[in-house]
PDB file of C-alpha atoms and ligand atoms in Angstrom:
ATOM      1  CA  MET T   1       5.070   6.386 -15.044  1.00 75.00           C
ATOM      2  CA  LYS T   2       2.883   7.861 -12.589  1.00 95.00           C
ATOM      3  CA  ASN T   3       0.009   5.268 -12.885  1.00 98.00           C
ATOM      4  CA  TYR T   4       0.169   1.600 -13.034  1.00 98.00           C
ATOM      5  CA  GLN T   5      -2.479  -0.185 -15.191  1.00 98.00           C
ATOM      6  CA  LEU T   6      -4.114  -2.799 -13.354  1.00 98.00           C
ATOM      7  CA  ASN T   7      -5.692  -6.137 -14.696  1.00 98.00           C
ATOM      8  CA  ASN T   8      -8.921  -4.579 -14.529  1.00 98.00           C
ATOM      9  CA  GLY T   9      -7.838  -1.598 -16.837  1.00 98.00           C
ATOM     10  CA  LEU T  10      -8.076   1.004 -14.094  1.00 98.00           C
ATOM     11  CA  GLN T  11      -5.106   3.488 -13.541  1.00 98.00           C
ATOM     12  CA  MET T  12      -3.741   3.250  -9.950  1.00 98.00           C
ATOM     13  CA  PRO T  13      -1.222   5.939  -8.893  1.00 98.00           C
ATOM     14  CA  ARG T  14       2.100   4.402  -8.216  1.00 98.00           C
ATOM     15  CA  LEU T  15       2.420   6.919  -5.253  1.00 98.00           C
ATOM     16  CA  GLY T  16       0.287   7.088  -2.311  1.00 98.00           C
ATOM     17  CA  LEU T  17       0.175   8.410   1.214  1.00 98.00           C
ATOM     18  CA  GLY T  18      -0.226   5.628   4.072  1.00 98.00           C
ATOM     19  CA  VAL T  19      -1.719   6.904   7.212  1.00 98.00           C
ATOM     20  CA  TRP T  20      -1.414   3.893   9.599  1.00 98.00           C
ATOM     21  CA  GLN T  21      -0.575   5.456  13.048  1.00 97.00           C
ATOM     22  CA  SER T  22      -1.909   8.770  11.971  1.00 98.00           C
ATOM     23  CA  GLU T  23      -4.542  10.385  14.237  1.00 98.00           C
ATOM     24  CA  ASN T  24      -8.445  10.503  13.560  1.00 98.00           C
ATOM     25  CA  GLY T  25      -8.365  14.283  13.281  1.00 98.00           C
ATOM     26  CA  LYS T  26      -6.245  17.131  12.196  1.00 98.00           C
ATOM     27  CA  GLU T  27      -2.987  15.225  11.667  1.00 98.00           C
ATOM     28  CA  THR T  28      -4.658  13.076   9.024  1.00 98.00           C
ATOM     29  CA  ILE T  29      -6.507  15.848   7.385  1.00 98.00           C
ATOM     30  CA  ASP T  30      -3.460  17.963   7.097  1.00 98.00           C
ATOM     31  CA  ALA T  31      -1.254  15.215   5.791  1.00 98.00           C
ATOM     32  CA  ILE T  32      -3.671  14.407   3.116  1.00 98.00           C
ATOM     33  CA  HIS T  33      -4.218  17.875   2.259  1.00 98.00           C
ATOM     34  CA  TRP T  34      -0.416  18.631   1.997  1.00 98.00           C
ATOM     35  CA  ALA T  35       0.062  15.385   0.060  1.00 98.00           C
ATOM     36  CA  LEU T  36      -2.712  16.350  -2.588  1.00 98.00           C
ATOM     37  CA  GLU T  37      -0.872  19.591  -2.884  1.00 98.00           C
ATOM     38  CA  ALA T  38       2.270  17.835  -3.447  1.00 98.00           C
ATOM     39  CA  GLY T  39       0.743  15.918  -6.374  1.00 97.00           C
ATOM     40  CA  TYR T  40      -0.284  12.620  -4.656  1.00 98.00           C
ATOM     41  CA  ARG T  41      -3.588  10.950  -5.970  1.00 98.00           C
ATOM     42  CA  HIS T  42      -3.713   8.131  -3.721  1.00 98.00           C
ATOM     43  CA  VAL T  43      -4.482   7.488   0.052  1.00 98.00           C
ATOM     44  CA  ASP T  44      -4.071   4.196   1.856  1.00 99.00           C
ATOM     45  CA  THR T  45      -6.160   3.557   4.926  1.00 98.00           C
ATOM     46  CA  ALA T  46      -7.843   0.615   6.674  1.00 98.00           C
ATOM     47  CA  LYS T  47     -10.647   0.133   9.207  1.00 98.00           C
ATOM     48  CA  ILE T  48      -8.133  -1.007  11.851  1.00 98.00           C
ATOM     49  CA  TYR T  49      -6.246   2.357  11.435  1.00 98.00           C
ATOM     50  CA  GLY T  50      -9.187   4.084  13.068  1.00 98.00           C
ATOM     51  CA  ASN T  51      -8.848   7.199  10.849  1.00 98.00           C
ATOM     52  CA  GLU T  52     -11.354   6.663   8.115  1.00 98.00           C
ATOM     53  CA  GLU T  53     -13.519   9.689   9.400  1.00 98.00           C
ATOM     54  CA  ALA T  54     -10.652  11.950   9.009  1.00 98.00           C
ATOM     55  CA  VAL T  55      -9.583  10.560   5.858  1.00 98.00           C
ATOM     56  CA  GLY T  56     -13.231  11.195   4.446  1.00 98.00           C
ATOM     57  CA  LYS T  57     -13.294  14.670   5.672  1.00 98.00           C
ATOM     58  CA  ALA T  58     -10.004  15.453   4.354  1.00 98.00           C
ATOM     59  CA  LEU T  59     -11.116  14.273   1.011  1.00 98.00           C
ATOM     60  CA  ARG T  60     -14.345  16.312   1.167  1.00 98.00           C
ATOM     61  CA  THR T  61     -12.581  19.415   1.964  1.00 98.00           C
ATOM     62  CA  ALA T  62      -9.620  19.135  -0.431  1.00 98.00           C
ATOM     63  CA  SER T  63      -9.159  21.168  -3.658  1.00 96.00           C
ATOM     64  CA  VAL T  64      -8.874  18.133  -5.700  1.00 97.00           C
ATOM     65  CA  PRO T  65     -12.198  16.174  -6.608  1.00 97.00           C
ATOM     66  CA  ARG T  66     -12.816  12.827  -4.954  1.00 97.00           C
ATOM     67  CA  ALA T  67     -13.084  11.359  -8.321  1.00 97.00           C
ATOM     68  CA  ASP T  68      -9.149  12.206  -8.850  1.00 98.00           C
ATOM     69  CA  VAL T  69      -8.089  10.595  -5.768  1.00 98.00           C
ATOM     70  CA  TRP T  70      -7.550   6.668  -5.573  1.00 98.00           C
ATOM     71  CA  LEU T  71      -8.749   5.668  -2.100  1.00 99.00           C
ATOM     72  CA  THR T  72      -8.036   2.464  -0.640  1.00 99.00           C
ATOM     73  CA  THR T  73      -9.251   0.826   2.528  1.00 98.00           C
ATOM     74  CA  LYS T  74      -9.271  -2.677   3.965  1.00 98.00           C
ATOM     75  CA  ILE T  75     -11.469  -5.405   5.680  1.00 98.00           C
ATOM     76  CA  TRP T  76     -10.148  -6.156   8.914  1.00 98.00           C
ATOM     77  CA  ASN T  77      -9.388  -9.757  10.396  1.00 97.00           C
ATOM     78  CA  ASP T  78     -12.442 -10.029  12.887  1.00 97.00           C
ATOM     79  CA  ASP T  79     -14.832  -9.107   9.948  1.00 98.00           C
ATOM     80  CA  ILE T  80     -13.158 -11.658   7.793  1.00 98.00           C
ATOM     81  CA  ARG T  81     -13.087 -14.503  10.541  1.00 97.00           C
ATOM     82  CA  GLU T  82     -16.996 -13.526  11.445  1.00 97.00           C
ATOM     83  CA  GLY T  83     -18.245 -13.489   7.813  1.00 98.00           C
ATOM     84  CA  ARG T  84     -19.098  -9.780   8.093  1.00 98.00           C
ATOM     85  CA  ALA T  85     -17.172  -8.384   5.133  1.00 98.00           C
ATOM     86  CA  SER T  86     -20.129  -6.860   3.343  1.00 98.00           C
ATOM     87  CA  GLU T  87     -21.419  -5.115   6.670  1.00 98.00           C
ATOM     88  CA  ALA T  88     -17.808  -3.931   7.477  1.00 98.00           C
ATOM     89  CA  LEU T  89     -17.487  -2.358   3.901  1.00 98.00           C
ATOM     90  CA  ASP T  90     -20.826  -0.539   4.401  1.00 98.00           C
ATOM     91  CA  LYS T  91     -19.643   0.846   7.591  1.00 98.00           C
ATOM     92  CA  SER T  92     -16.338   1.644   6.175  1.00 98.00           C
ATOM     93  CA  LEU T  93     -18.015   3.733   3.461  1.00 98.00           C
ATOM     94  CA  GLU T  94     -20.213   5.389   6.205  1.00 98.00           C
ATOM     95  CA  ARG T  95     -16.973   6.713   7.881  1.00 98.00           C
ATOM     96  CA  LEU T  96     -15.504   7.769   4.880  1.00 98.00           C
ATOM     97  CA  GLY T  97     -18.389   9.526   3.798  1.00 98.00           C
ATOM     98  CA  THR T  98     -18.300   8.072   0.089  1.00 98.00           C
ATOM     99  CA  ASP T  99     -20.346   5.523  -1.758  1.00 97.00           C
ATOM    100  CA  TYR T 100     -17.292   3.656  -3.177  1.00 98.00           C
ATOM    101  CA  VAL T 101     -13.680   2.885  -2.597  1.00 98.00           C
ATOM    102  CA  ASP T 102     -11.290   2.479  -5.441  1.00 99.00           C
ATOM    103  CA  LEU T 103      -9.804  -0.509  -3.809  1.00 99.00           C
ATOM    104  CA  LEU T 104     -10.961  -2.803  -1.226  1.00 99.00           C
ATOM    105  CA  LEU T 105      -8.512  -5.376   0.395  1.00 99.00           C
ATOM    106  CA  LEU T 106      -8.715  -8.415   2.631  1.00 98.00           C
ATOM    107  CA  HIS T 107      -6.299  -6.846   5.333  1.00 98.00           C
ATOM    108  CA  TRP T 108      -4.808 -10.663   6.220  1.00 98.00           C
ATOM    109  CA  PRO T 109      -5.322 -13.971   5.049  1.00 97.00           C
ATOM    110  CA  VAL T 110      -7.236 -14.973   8.279  1.00 97.00           C
ATOM    111  CA  PRO T 111      -9.756 -17.893   8.261  1.00 96.00           C
ATOM    112  CA  GLY T 112     -12.913 -17.139   6.481  1.00 97.00           C
ATOM    113  CA  ARG T 113     -10.823 -15.551   3.405  1.00 97.00           C
ATOM    114  CA  VAL T 114     -12.610 -17.319   0.702  1.00 97.00           C
ATOM    115  CA  GLU T 115     -16.113 -16.356   1.680  1.00 97.00           C
ATOM    116  CA  ALA T 116     -14.790 -12.712   2.444  1.00 98.00           C
ATOM    117  CA  TRP T 117     -13.235 -12.690  -1.128  1.00 98.00           C
ATOM    118  CA  GLN T 118     -16.808 -13.678  -2.602  1.00 98.00           C
ATOM    119  CA  ALA T 119     -18.127 -10.711  -0.499  1.00 98.00           C
ATOM    120  CA  LEU T 120     -15.584  -8.373  -2.255  1.00 98.00           C
ATOM    121  CA  GLU T 121     -16.724  -9.782  -5.680  1.00 98.00           C
ATOM    122  CA  ARG T 122     -20.375  -8.614  -4.814  1.00 98.00           C
ATOM    123  CA  ALA T 123     -19.051  -5.248  -3.573  1.00 98.00           C
ATOM    124  CA  LEU T 124     -17.596  -5.023  -7.134  1.00 98.00           C
ATOM    125  CA  GLU T 125     -20.632  -5.802  -8.828  1.00 98.00           C
ATOM    126  CA  GLN T 126     -22.483  -3.380  -6.595  1.00 98.00           C
ATOM    127  CA  GLY T 127     -19.965  -0.510  -7.534  1.00 98.00           C
ATOM    128  CA  LYS T 128     -19.197  -0.234  -3.833  1.00 98.00           C
ATOM    129  CA  ALA T 129     -15.514  -1.000  -4.735  1.00 98.00           C
ATOM    130  CA  ARG T 130     -13.983  -0.222  -8.113  1.00 98.00           C
ATOM    131  CA  SER T 131     -11.197  -3.072  -7.606  1.00 98.00           C
ATOM    132  CA  ILE T 132     -10.707  -5.590  -5.204  1.00 98.00           C
ATOM    133  CA  GLY T 133      -7.473  -7.248  -3.874  1.00 98.00           C
ATOM    134  CA  LEU T 134      -5.506  -8.834  -1.074  1.00 98.00           C
ATOM    135  CA  SER T 135      -3.069  -8.001   1.524  1.00 98.00           C
ATOM    136  CA  ASN T 136      -0.272 -10.106   3.007  1.00 98.00           C
ATOM    137  CA  PHE T 137      -1.264 -13.045   0.872  1.00 97.00           C
ATOM    138  CA  LEU T 138       1.563 -15.386   0.180  1.00 96.00           C
ATOM    139  CA  GLU T 139       1.531 -17.922  -2.644  1.00 95.00           C
ATOM    140  CA  SER T 140      -0.809 -20.721  -1.251  1.00 95.00           C
ATOM    141  CA  ASP T 141      -3.261 -18.198  -0.116  1.00 96.00           C
ATOM    142  CA  ILE T 142      -3.304 -16.412  -3.347  1.00 97.00           C
ATOM    143  CA  GLN T 143      -3.902 -19.688  -5.077  1.00 97.00           C
ATOM    144  CA  GLU T 144      -6.831 -20.500  -2.987  1.00 97.00           C
ATOM    145  CA  VAL T 145      -8.444 -17.298  -3.943  1.00 97.00           C
ATOM    146  CA  LEU T 146      -7.901 -17.830  -7.496  1.00 97.00           C
ATOM    147  CA  ASP T 147      -9.477 -21.218  -7.199  1.00 97.00           C
ATOM    148  CA  ALA T 148     -12.427 -20.163  -5.154  1.00 95.00           C
ATOM    149  CA  GLY T 149     -13.147 -16.725  -6.900  1.00 96.00           C
ATOM    150  CA  SER T 150     -14.311 -15.606 -10.214  1.00 96.00           C
ATOM    151  CA  ILE T 151     -12.175 -12.385 -10.287  1.00 98.00           C
ATOM    152  CA  VAL T 152      -8.392 -12.250 -10.264  1.00 98.00           C
ATOM    153  CA  PRO T 153      -7.470  -9.934  -7.465  1.00 98.00           C
ATOM    154  CA  ALA T 154      -5.977  -6.553  -9.036  1.00 98.00           C
ATOM    155  CA  VAL T 155      -3.568  -5.968  -6.115  1.00 98.00           C
ATOM    156  CA  ASN T 156      -1.668  -7.741  -3.456  1.00 98.00           C
ATOM    157  CA  GLN T 157      -0.201  -5.338  -0.768  1.00 98.00           C
ATOM    158  CA  ILE T 158       2.589  -6.839   0.874  1.00 98.00           C
ATOM    159  CA  GLU T 159       5.601  -5.658   3.229  1.00 98.00           C
ATOM    160  CA  TYR T 160       8.288  -4.829   0.694  1.00 98.00           C
ATOM    161  CA  HIS T 161      11.779  -2.893   0.847  1.00 98.00           C
ATOM    162  CA  PRO T 162      15.290  -3.464   0.209  1.00 98.00           C
ATOM    163  CA  TYR T 163      15.680  -5.909   3.068  1.00 98.00           C
ATOM    164  CA  LEU T 164      12.692  -7.956   1.873  1.00 98.00           C
ATOM    165  CA  ALA T 165      12.110  -8.674  -1.565  1.00 96.00           C
ATOM    166  CA  GLN T 166       9.468 -11.240  -1.531  1.00 97.00           C
ATOM    167  CA  ALA T 167      10.570 -12.981  -4.615  1.00 97.00           C
ATOM    168  CA  ASP T 168       8.171 -15.905  -4.217  1.00 97.00           C
ATOM    169  CA  ALA T 169       4.809 -13.633  -3.464  1.00 97.00           C
ATOM    170  CA  ILE T 170       5.839 -11.451  -6.155  1.00 98.00           C
ATOM    171  CA  SER T 171       6.519 -14.066  -8.765  1.00 98.00           C
ATOM    172  CA  LYS T 172       2.930 -15.619  -8.153  1.00 98.00           C
ATOM    173  CA  CYS T 173       1.449 -12.185  -8.604  1.00 98.00           C
ATOM    174  CA  ASP T 174       3.389 -11.693 -11.944  1.00 98.00           C
ATOM    175  CA  GLU T 175       1.760 -14.775 -13.305  1.00 98.00           C
ATOM    176  CA  HIS T 176      -1.479 -13.324 -12.715  1.00 98.00           C
ATOM    177  CA  ASP T 177      -0.898  -9.914 -13.636  1.00 98.00           C
ATOM    178  CA  ILE T 178      -1.610  -8.828  -9.722  1.00 98.00           C
ATOM    179  CA  ALA T 179       0.045  -5.547  -9.048  1.00 98.00           C
ATOM    180  CA  ILE T 180       2.128  -5.177  -5.872  1.00 98.00           C
ATOM    181  CA  THR T 181       2.027  -2.376  -3.390  1.00 99.00           C
ATOM    182  CA  ALA T 182       4.814  -2.085  -0.837  1.00 98.00           C
ATOM    183  CA  TRP T 183       3.698  -1.452   2.712  1.00 98.00           C
ATOM    184  CA  SER T 184       6.484  -0.042   4.825  1.00 98.00           C
ATOM    185  CA  PRO T 185       8.438   0.853   1.947  1.00 98.00           C
ATOM    186  CA  LEU T 186      10.679   2.954   4.137  1.00 98.00           C
ATOM    187  CA  MET T 187      11.305  -0.021   6.353  1.00 98.00           C
ATOM    188  CA  GLN T 188       9.211   2.007   9.058  1.00 98.00           C
ATOM    189  CA  GLY T 189      11.964   4.573   9.257  1.00 98.00           C
ATOM    190  CA  ASN T 190      14.977   2.193   9.512  1.00 98.00           C
ATOM    191  CA  PHE T 191      16.175   3.213   6.137  1.00 97.00           C
ATOM    192  CA  LEU T 192      18.146   5.954   7.962  1.00 97.00           C
ATOM    193  CA  LYS T 193      20.443   3.393   9.384  1.00 97.00           C
ATOM    194  CA  GLU T 194      21.640   2.135   5.971  1.00 98.00           C
ATOM    195  CA  PRO T 195      24.214   4.476   4.710  1.00 98.00           C
ATOM    196  CA  LEU T 196      24.076   3.206   1.100  1.00 98.00           C
ATOM    197  CA  PHE T 197      20.826   5.100   0.277  1.00 98.00           C
ATOM    198  CA  ALA T 198      22.164   8.346   1.124  1.00 98.00           C
ATOM    199  CA  GLN T 199      25.577   7.517  -0.618  1.00 98.00           C
ATOM    200  CA  ILE T 200      23.675   6.683  -3.823  1.00 98.00           C
ATOM    201  CA  GLY T 201      21.355   9.940  -3.491  1.00 98.00           C
ATOM    202  CA  GLU T 202      24.337  12.235  -3.491  1.00 98.00           C
ATOM    203  CA  ARG T 203      24.894  11.246  -7.287  1.00 98.00           C
ATOM    204  CA  TYR T 204      21.397  12.303  -8.028  1.00 98.00           C
ATOM    205  CA  ASP T 205      21.055  15.124  -5.533  1.00 98.00           C
ATOM    206  CA  LYS T 206      18.259  13.166  -3.917  1.00 98.00           C
ATOM    207  CA  THR T 207      17.572  11.891  -0.269  1.00 98.00           C
ATOM    208  CA  ALA T 208      17.833   8.512   1.113  1.00 98.00           C
ATOM    209  CA  ALA T 209      14.121   8.213   1.313  1.00 98.00           C
ATOM    210  CA  GLN T 210      13.804   9.372  -2.406  1.00 98.00           C
ATOM    211  CA  VAL T 211      16.487   6.626  -3.515  1.00 98.00           C
ATOM    212  CA  VAL T 212      14.569   3.686  -1.395  1.00 98.00           C
ATOM    213  CA  LEU T 213      11.218   4.816  -2.968  1.00 98.00           C
ATOM    214  CA  ARG T 214      12.456   4.941  -6.307  1.00 98.00           C
ATOM    215  CA  TRP T 215      14.161   1.472  -6.070  1.00 98.00           C
ATOM    216  CA  CYS T 216      10.723   0.225  -5.460  1.00 98.00           C
ATOM    217  CA  LEU T 217       9.002   2.183  -8.310  1.00 98.00           C
ATOM    218  CA  GLN T 218      11.767   0.930 -10.616  1.00 98.00           C
ATOM    219  CA  ASN T 219      10.822  -2.585  -9.585  1.00 98.00           C
ATOM    220  CA  ASP T 220       7.254  -1.993 -10.660  1.00 98.00           C
ATOM    221  CA  ILE T 221       6.113  -1.682  -7.016  1.00 98.00           C
ATOM    222  CA  ILE T 222       3.368   0.851  -5.985  1.00 98.00           C
ATOM    223  CA  VAL T 223       4.567   2.786  -2.755  1.00 98.00           C
ATOM    224  CA  ILE T 224       2.367   4.066   0.004  1.00 98.00           C
ATOM    225  CA  PRO T 225       5.085   5.980   2.318  1.00 98.00           C
ATOM    226  CA  LYS T 226       3.561   7.359   5.665  1.00 98.00           C
ATOM    227  CA  SER T 227       4.540  10.726   7.165  1.00 98.00           C
ATOM    228  CA  VAL T 228       2.495  13.317   8.807  1.00 98.00           C
ATOM    229  CA  HIS T 229       5.361  15.919   8.360  1.00 98.00           C
ATOM    230  CA  ARG T 230       4.622  18.327   5.299  1.00 98.00           C
ATOM    231  CA  SER T 231       8.464  18.521   4.298  1.00 98.00           C
ATOM    232  CA  ARG T 232       8.663  14.736   4.378  1.00 98.00           C
ATOM    233  CA  ILE T 233       5.519  14.208   2.339  1.00 98.00           C
ATOM    234  CA  VAL T 234       6.564  16.783  -0.143  1.00 98.00           C
ATOM    235  CA  GLU T 235      10.045  14.900  -0.304  1.00 98.00           C
ATOM    236  CA  ASN T 236       8.508  11.505  -0.604  1.00 98.00           C
ATOM    237  CA  GLY T 237       6.682  12.724  -3.346  1.00 98.00           C
ATOM    238  CA  GLN T 238       9.549  13.844  -5.473  1.00 98.00           C
ATOM    239  CA  LEU T 239      10.250  10.544  -7.370  1.00 98.00           C
ATOM    240  CA  PHE T 240       9.466  11.052 -11.042  1.00 98.00           C
ATOM    241  CA  ASP T 241      12.342  13.246 -12.073  1.00 98.00           C
ATOM    242  CA  PHE T 242      15.341  10.765 -11.735  1.00 98.00           C
ATOM    243  CA  GLU T 243      16.321   7.337 -12.566  1.00 98.00           C
ATOM    244  CA  LEU T 244      18.489   5.127 -10.818  1.00 98.00           C
ATOM    245  CA  SER T 245      21.309   3.398 -12.748  1.00 98.00           C
ATOM    246  CA  GLU T 246      21.262  -0.345 -13.044  1.00 98.00           C
ATOM    247  CA  ASP T 247      24.536  -0.468 -11.018  1.00 98.00           C
ATOM    248  CA  ASP T 248      22.742   1.405  -8.170  1.00 98.00           C
ATOM    249  CA  MET T 249      19.543  -0.680  -8.473  1.00 98.00           C
ATOM    250  CA  ARG T 250      21.668  -3.856  -8.246  1.00 98.00           C
ATOM    251  CA  ALA T 251      23.746  -2.478  -5.191  1.00 98.00           C
ATOM    252  CA  ILE T 252      20.461  -2.095  -3.297  1.00 98.00           C
ATOM    253  CA  ASP T 253      19.226  -5.442  -4.445  1.00 98.00           C
ATOM    254  CA  GLU T 254      22.075  -6.857  -2.583  1.00 98.00           C
ATOM    255  CA  LEU T 255      20.802  -5.658   0.694  1.00 98.00           C
ATOM    256  CA  GLU T 256      18.088  -8.246   0.807  1.00 98.00           C
ATOM    257  CA  ARG T 257      18.130 -10.357   3.785  1.00 98.00           C
ATOM    258  CA  GLY T 258      14.659 -11.553   4.222  1.00 97.00           C
ATOM    259  CA  LYS T 259      14.296  -9.014   7.215  1.00 98.00           C
ATOM    260  CA  ARG T 260      10.623  -7.907   8.217  1.00 98.00           C
ATOM    261  CA  PHE T 261       9.796  -4.944  10.315  1.00 98.00           C
ATOM    262  CA  GLY T 262       6.008  -6.116  10.489  1.00 97.00           C
ATOM    263  CA  PRO T 263       4.435  -9.441  11.385  1.00 97.00           C
ATOM    264  CA  ASP T 264       5.052 -12.563   9.360  1.00 96.00           C
ATOM    265  CA  PRO T 265       1.671 -13.335   7.353  1.00 95.00           C
ATOM    266  CA  ARG T 266       2.280 -16.869   8.213  1.00 91.00           C
ATOM    267  CA  GLU T 267       2.231 -16.570  12.127  1.00 92.00           C
ATOM    268  CA  PHE T 268       0.090 -13.436  12.190  1.00 88.00           C
ATOM    269  CA  ALA T 269      -2.958 -14.865  10.125  1.00 81.00           C
ATOM    270  CA  ALA T 270      -3.057 -18.090  12.041  1.00 75.00           C
ATOM    271  CA  LYS T 271      -3.865 -16.375  15.368  1.00 61.00           C
TER     272      LYS T 271
HETATM  273  P1  LIG C   5       6.996   3.420   6.309  1.00 77.03           P
HETATM  274  O1  LIG C   5       8.054   2.561   5.704  1.00 77.03           O
HETATM  275  O2  LIG C   5       6.330   4.366   5.090  1.00 77.03           O
HETATM  276  O3  LIG C   5       7.763   4.470   7.233  1.00 77.03           O
HETATM  277  C1  LIG C   5       7.105   5.382   7.730  1.00 77.03           C
HETATM  278  C2  LIG C   5       8.040   5.930   8.796  1.00 77.03           C
HETATM  279  O4  LIG C   5       9.230   6.543   8.210  1.00 77.03           O
HETATM  280  C3  LIG C   5       7.726   7.435   9.359  1.00 77.03           C
HETATM  281  O5  LIG C   5       6.607   7.144  10.352  1.00 77.03           O
HETATM  282  C4  LIG C   5       8.890   8.525   9.726  1.00 77.03           C
HETATM  283  O6  LIG C   5       9.282   7.773  10.888  1.00 77.03           O
HETATM  284  C5  LIG C   5       9.817   7.812   8.624  1.00 77.03           C
HETATM  285  N1  LIG C   5       9.818   8.547   7.304  1.00 77.03           N
HETATM  286  C6  LIG C   5       8.918   8.766   6.469  1.00 77.03           C
HETATM  287  N2  LIG C   5       9.283   9.695   5.496  1.00 77.03           N
HETATM  288  C7  LIG C   5      10.556  10.053   5.834  1.00 77.03           C
HETATM  289  C8  LIG C   5      11.544  10.687   5.306  1.00 77.03           C
HETATM  290  N3  LIG C   5      11.418  11.550   3.962  1.00 77.03           N
HETATM  291  N4  LIG C   5      12.761  11.149   5.983  1.00 77.03           N
HETATM  292  C9  LIG C   5      12.981  10.516   7.208  1.00 77.03           C
HETATM  293  N5  LIG C   5      12.016   9.637   7.675  1.00 77.03           N
HETATM  294  C10 LIG C   5      10.875   9.439   7.154  1.00 77.03           C
HETATM  295  O7  LIG C   5       5.995   2.779   7.306  1.00 77.03           O
HETATM  296  P2  LIG C   5       4.602   2.367   7.320  1.00 77.03           P
HETATM  297  O8  LIG C   5       3.789   3.343   7.844  1.00 77.03           O
HETATM  298  O9  LIG C   5       4.644   1.055   8.156  1.00 77.03           O
HETATM  299  O10 LIG C   5       4.066   1.904   5.879  1.00 77.03           O
HETATM  300  C11 LIG C   5       3.393   2.735   5.052  1.00 77.03           C
HETATM  301  C12 LIG C   5       1.695   2.584   4.914  1.00 77.03           C
HETATM  302  O11 LIG C   5       1.631   1.108   4.660  1.00 77.03           O
HETATM  303  C13 LIG C   5       1.208   2.570   6.168  1.00 77.03           C
HETATM  304  O12 LIG C   5       0.876   4.009   6.580  1.00 77.03           O
HETATM  305  C14 LIG C   5      -0.187   1.886   5.680  1.00 77.03           C
HETATM  306  O13 LIG C   5      -1.090   2.743   4.892  1.00 77.03           O
HETATM  307  C15 LIG C   5       0.481   0.868   4.995  1.00 77.03           C
HETATM  308  N6  LIG C   5       0.510  -0.446   5.794  1.00 77.03           N
HETATM  309  C16 LIG C   5      -0.103  -1.531   5.397  1.00 77.03           C
HETATM  310  C17 LIG C   5       0.058  -2.752   6.042  1.00 77.03           C
HETATM  311  C18 LIG C   5      -0.904  -3.875   5.812  1.00 77.03           C
HETATM  312  O14 LIG C   5      -0.668  -5.002   6.582  1.00 77.03           O
HETATM  313  N7  LIG C   5      -1.251  -3.969   4.640  1.00 77.03           N
HETATM  314  C19 LIG C   5       0.937  -2.893   7.295  1.00 77.03           C
HETATM  315  C20 LIG C   5       1.672  -1.723   7.466  1.00 77.03           C
HETATM  316  C21 LIG C   5       1.404  -0.555   6.890  1.00 77.03           C
END
C-alpha cells in the first residue's frame, strides 16, 4: 500500500512531502528531516520553488540514504518555452547536489512542451532521471505527448482534492497507466472549512487532514501534502493504519464542485 508501481516498474512512495513556499534554508531542511523521521520517503520540489539547494542539503545530511528517498523536480515554463529543458535539468541537479532525480516533470503544458518532452526522454536514457512525467496536463496535452514521444509518461501531477475530482484527466491517464499525484491535496488549507472531514474523522480517531489524504489514497492517488510544522508533518504521515468505509468515501465524493484553488491549466499555460 505504501508504494505505487509505476508503468516503468518503479515503486513510487504514495506519500511525499511538498515543499512549495518553503524557504531555501533551515525551514525546508528541518521539514524534510522530520518527514523522513516520520516515515516519508518522497520529496516534491521544483526549480520555481527556489529551494532545490535546501532540498539537496537536507537529503545529504539525512539519516536515510539518498537512494531510499524518491526525489521529484520539475522543468519550469520559461525553460520549456525557450527549449532549455536539458540545461535546466543540469542546473537543477547541480543545485540538488545529486546526479539523478527519481522523477522529472514538465511543470505546465506551455508551448514547447513536445520538444521538452523529447529532452526528458533523453534525460531518462542518460540516467539523469529514473522516471519522467507531466504536471497539469489535461486530455489533449497528454495525447500530444503520447503521439510525439516514444515513452509513455509515468506520472501526471495535477490539482486534486474533494472539491476537484478531475474525472476527465484521470480517465485519460488510466487508459495509459499513468499514475496521478495530487497537488494541493489539502486544498491549500481550505479543508479546515469543510466540517464533514472532522465529523468522519471522529469515527476513526483521525483528524480532518488525515481523512482528506486517506480519501485520495483510497482513490489510488499519490499525495504530497505540504507543511513546515513538525506535528502536522507527522500527522499527515499517519495514513496507513485505517481505512475509510465505502459510505464515507461516497460522502466525500459528493463534495465535488469543480473548484480549483490553483490556476486552471487551460488559462495558465496559454500565457
Ligand atoms: P496543500 O494542499 O498540501 O496544503 C498545505 C497547507 O495546508 C499548509 O500550508 C497548511 O496551511 C495546511 N496544512 C497542512 N497540513 C495541515 C494539518 N495537518 N492541519 C492543518 N493544516 C494543515 O497545498 P500545496 O502546498 O499547494 O500542495 C502540496 C504540494 O504540491 C506543494 O508543496 C508542491 O510540492 C506541490 N504543488 C505542485 C503544483 C504543480 O503545479 N505541479 C502546484 C501546487 C503545489
